[in-house]
Amino acid sequence: MKLNFILTLASLSVITGLVSATSVDLKLKRETSLLIDPAGLPTLPTVNAAKAAASAANINLDDIQGDILIGMLKNMELFFFFGIANATDFKAKLKSDILPLVTSTTQLLDNSTQPITALNIAFSQTGLLALNVTDSMSDVPFAGGQAVDPNLGDPGTTNWVPEFVGTNIHGVILLASDTLDNINSQLASLKSALGDSVTEIYSLQGAARPDNEKGHEHFGFLDGISNPAVVGFRTPLPGQAVVPTGEILVGETGDRITGRPSWAKDGSFLVFRQLKQLVPEFNKFLTDNPIQQPGLTPQNGSDLLGARMMGRWKSGAPVFLAPLADEPELGRDTSRNNDFNYADPTTGLVNTTDQTKCPFSAHIRKTRPRADLGLPENSTSNHHIIRAGIPYGPEVSTEEASSNTTATERGLAFVAYQSSIGNGFQFLQKLWADKTNFVHGNVGFDPIIGANKGASRVVNGLDPTDPTRSITLVTDFVVSRGGEYFFSPSLSAIANTLSV
Ligand SMILES: *[C@@H]1O[C@H](CO)[C@@H](O)[C@H](O)[C@H]1NC(C)=O
Ligand SMILES: *[C@@H]1O[C@H](CO)[C@@H](O)[C@H](O)[C@H]1NC(C)=O
Ligand SMILES: *[C@@H]1O[C@H](CO)[C@@H](O)[C@H](O)[C@H]1NC(C)=O
Ligand SMILES: *[C@@H]1O[C@H](CO)[C@@H](O)[C@H](O)[C@H]1NC(C)=O
Ligand SMILES: *[C@@H]1O[C@H](CO)[C@@H](O)[C@H](O)[C@H]1NC(C)=O
Ligand SMILES: *[C@@H]1O[C@H](CO)[C@@H](O)[C@H](O)[C@H]1NC(C)=O
Ligand SMILES: *[C@@H]1O[C@H](CO)[C@@H](O)[C@H](O)[C@H]1NC(C)=O
């Protein structure tokens, strides 16, 4: 095993005021970051830059769990879903064994302070109740749980992982590192510390894809470019949406929901979804339906169709800026790959009948319509989330590719953070991705994540040679396997409210 950490007796960077750690993990120091840094995705701010931004916005990055603002940059991540079996016992262990391991934003930003394995924790509504925390979180989807949310386009829970159906998942622990060994040894020590206070319900292991695919989801597209810049954390790159802190963090400037308990401040709602991706089936669909345009080989036409469904080429280059062919240099360039808004740069106006550069239904256009809405990105009628998921499952095998059929499940362990699930994930899925009538008329479903309860989906505008042509997708290439709604509290809320 590669030695990627060194022992240090120096300061353990335990957050002031917290109980000091008993686990050996905090005493080990990293030499390399546990995060990935693929070309084309916004690089993280330095810890000093983030501290300066946080200080100007009066937020405390030491008290905010590390996963919330970091986004999709994990190397390996395990999701451990648990039930609380003995609340008294669990509360004591939450304070003595888990809290010292909870990785803050400040800690995660700098590899000199990163633990060997980062840990975050979040609770479902039934989990808060199990801990005797009865305050209303003023979030209807959270209160009900994801299995009874009728707004997501799932055909009920027939495709769901059985463990997500029901109400017995009380919480999720996220463990992130650069090796499976690190994660497994942290999990083993955690399980032994927690003993019978919890029951293990379900786990999902995620991992960044290998080599040049690092940062790309399983269909092959670079993922996470459009994550917004949150005020108090980072300065925006060209074209990056700037969103008020309170759009993501409860109780901060711009949080539109009132009536939350004071301990919820600086926490964020975590939406988890296990999204299965049918990659060979998706590829066959592209092969069978190439865009036919002079100068394009059938392969070019298939690639173009896939890019127009997503709104970006696999490299990350936006089709609005590169309408005919991928431009890998553009995809890699964070100063340009997000710098467009669907408007004509000279007039500043969106042409509401022109889909030659990008379909109105393209995934990235439906989930972030930019100038289509005619509103500033930080307006309350815009809906932003931080996406922090990771791929799961193996690479496509040669047998799967040649048979056009998925044999082993793979997909995206989807994670989204927001201060309101109803204004964030749920809104984006229900009112934008799944709604056929959208901004410029009947544009059809989002061809990637749009869902129609398992029925076929009509998508318009995909063919640049014939904007009137409708394409019917009989297969969902992304299938929801379910998930749950959680709340990821601040470190001080864990210390002062949830563990007492
Ligand atoms: C942090 O990690 C990066 C990339 O892995 C490396 O270049 C840098 O030297 C590391 N810094 C520290 C302080 O370890
Ligand atoms: C929860 O509250 C009930 C009623 O006040 C009490 O009996 C019980 O001990 C509490 N449990 C915990 C884990 O605090
Ligand atoms: C719960 O844990 C506490 C503390 O370890 C213990 O005293 C109690 O007997 C346990 N309760 C049950 C029902 O096992
Ligand atoms: C078509 O595909 C070929 C081979 O991959 C590539 O070199 C060429 O740039 C593509 N042309 C267009 C217009 O996409
Ligand atoms: C909008 O696009 C259509 C189709 O490309 C074009 O015919 C029309 O002139 C454009 N309208 C404006 C105002 O540019
Ligand atoms: C949105 O951005 C504009 C321009 O930067 C700024 O004046 C305004 O205060 C911002 N609104 C919110 C809600 O942050
Ligand atoms: C897989 O799909 C391709 C494209 O439609 C087709 O040419 C090939 O025959 C299919 N393979 C099998 C085993 O069905």
PDB file of N, CA, C and O in Angstrom, residues 209 213 215-223 277 310 391 412:
ATOM      1  N   ARG A 209     -14.253   7.672 -11.301  1.00  0.00           N
ATOM      2  CA  ARG A 209     -13.876   6.751 -12.368  1.00  0.00           C
ATOM      3  C   ARG A 209     -12.369   6.859 -12.628  1.00  0.00           C
ATOM      4  O   ARG A 209     -11.733   7.832 -12.252  1.00  0.00           O
ATOM      5  N   GLU A 213     -11.058   9.365 -17.036  1.00  0.00           N
ATOM      6  CA  GLU A 213     -12.491   9.516 -16.764  1.00  0.00           C
ATOM      7  C   GLU A 213     -12.749  10.118 -15.392  1.00  0.00           C
ATOM      8  O   GLU A 213     -13.907  10.332 -15.007  1.00  0.00           O
ATOM      9  N   GLY A 215     -13.718  12.409 -12.624  1.00  0.00           N
ATOM     10  CA  GLY A 215     -14.556  13.599 -12.694  1.00  0.00           C
ATOM     11  C   GLY A 215     -15.717  13.458 -13.683  1.00  0.00           C
ATOM     12  O   GLY A 215     -16.586  14.322 -13.734  1.00  0.00           O
ATOM     13  N   HIS A 216     -15.710  12.364 -14.463  1.00  0.00           N
ATOM     14  CA  HIS A 216     -16.798  12.119 -15.424  1.00  0.00           C
ATOM     15  C   HIS A 216     -17.777  11.106 -14.829  1.00  0.00           C
ATOM     16  O   HIS A 216     -17.367  10.165 -14.154  1.00  0.00           O
ATOM     17  N   GLU A 217     -19.068  11.290 -15.118  1.00  0.00           N
ATOM     18  CA  GLU A 217     -20.039  10.281 -14.663  1.00  0.00           C
ATOM     19  C   GLU A 217     -20.023   9.109 -15.652  1.00  0.00           C
ATOM     20  O   GLU A 217     -19.294   9.136 -16.644  1.00  0.00           O
ATOM     21  N   HIS A 218     -20.839   8.068 -15.390  1.00  0.00           N
ATOM     22  CA  HIS A 218     -20.691   6.837 -16.162  1.00  0.00           C
ATOM     23  C   HIS A 218     -21.084   6.953 -17.637  1.00  0.00           C
ATOM     24  O   HIS A 218     -20.614   6.174 -18.455  1.00  0.00           O
ATOM     25  N   PHE A 219     -21.934   7.893 -18.022  1.00  0.00           N
ATOM     26  CA  PHE A 219     -22.195   8.056 -19.460  1.00  0.00           C
ATOM     27  C   PHE A 219     -20.966   8.658 -20.152  1.00  0.00           C
ATOM     28  O   PHE A 219     -20.881   8.653 -21.366  1.00  0.00           O
ATOM     29  N   GLY A 220     -20.083   9.257 -19.359  1.00  0.00           N
ATOM     30  CA  GLY A 220     -18.834   9.765 -19.915  1.00  0.00           C
ATOM     31  C   GLY A 220     -18.659  11.274 -19.831  1.00  0.00           C
ATOM     32  O   GLY A 220     -17.625  11.803 -20.242  1.00  0.00           O
ATOM     33  N   PHE A 221     -19.648  11.977 -19.285  1.00  0.00           N
ATOM     34  CA  PHE A 221     -19.618  13.439 -19.301  1.00  0.00           C
ATOM     35  C   PHE A 221     -18.975  14.001 -18.024  1.00  0.00           C
ATOM     36  O   PHE A 221     -19.281  13.530 -16.918  1.00  0.00           O
ATOM     37  N   LEU A 222     -18.111  15.005 -18.199  1.00  0.00           N
ATOM     38  CA  LEU A 222     -17.525  15.692 -17.044  1.00  0.00           C
ATOM     39  C   LEU A 222     -18.671  16.286 -16.222  1.00  0.00           C
ATOM     40  O   LEU A 222     -19.570  16.919 -16.770  1.00  0.00           O
ATOM     41  N   ASP A 223     -18.643  16.072 -14.905  1.00  0.00           N
ATOM     42  CA  ASP A 223     -19.816  16.373 -14.078  1.00  0.00           C
ATOM     43  C   ASP A 223     -19.457  17.335 -12.948  1.00  0.00           C
ATOM     44  O   ASP A 223     -18.465  17.123 -12.253  1.00  0.00           O
ATOM     45  N   GLN A 277     -27.569   4.057 -13.812  1.00  0.00           N
ATOM     46  CA  GLN A 277     -27.399   4.511 -15.199  1.00  0.00           C
ATOM     47  C   GLN A 277     -27.220   3.311 -16.121  1.00  0.00           C
ATOM     48  O   GLN A 277     -26.337   2.477 -15.907  1.00  0.00           O
ATOM     49  N   MET A 310     -27.363  16.194 -23.182  1.00  0.00           N
ATOM     50  CA  MET A 310     -26.744  16.683 -21.943  1.00  0.00           C
ATOM     51  C   MET A 310     -26.621  18.204 -21.941  1.00  0.00           C
ATOM     52  O   MET A 310     -26.733  18.847 -20.904  1.00  0.00           O
ATOM     53  N   PRO A 391     -19.753   8.769  -8.663  1.00  0.00           N
ATOM     54  CA  PRO A 391     -20.191   7.539  -9.356  1.00  0.00           C
ATOM     55  C   PRO A 391     -20.065   6.313  -8.443  1.00  0.00           C
ATOM     56  O   PRO A 391     -19.253   6.301  -7.521  1.00  0.00           O
ATOM     57  N   LEU A 412     -24.916   6.909 -10.362  1.00  0.00           N
ATOM     58  CA  LEU A 412     -24.447   8.061  -9.610  1.00  0.00           C
ATOM     59  C   LEU A 412     -25.070   8.029  -8.219  1.00  0.00           C
ATOM     60  O   LEU A 412     -26.285   7.939  -8.080  1.00  0.00           O
TER      61      LEU A 412
END
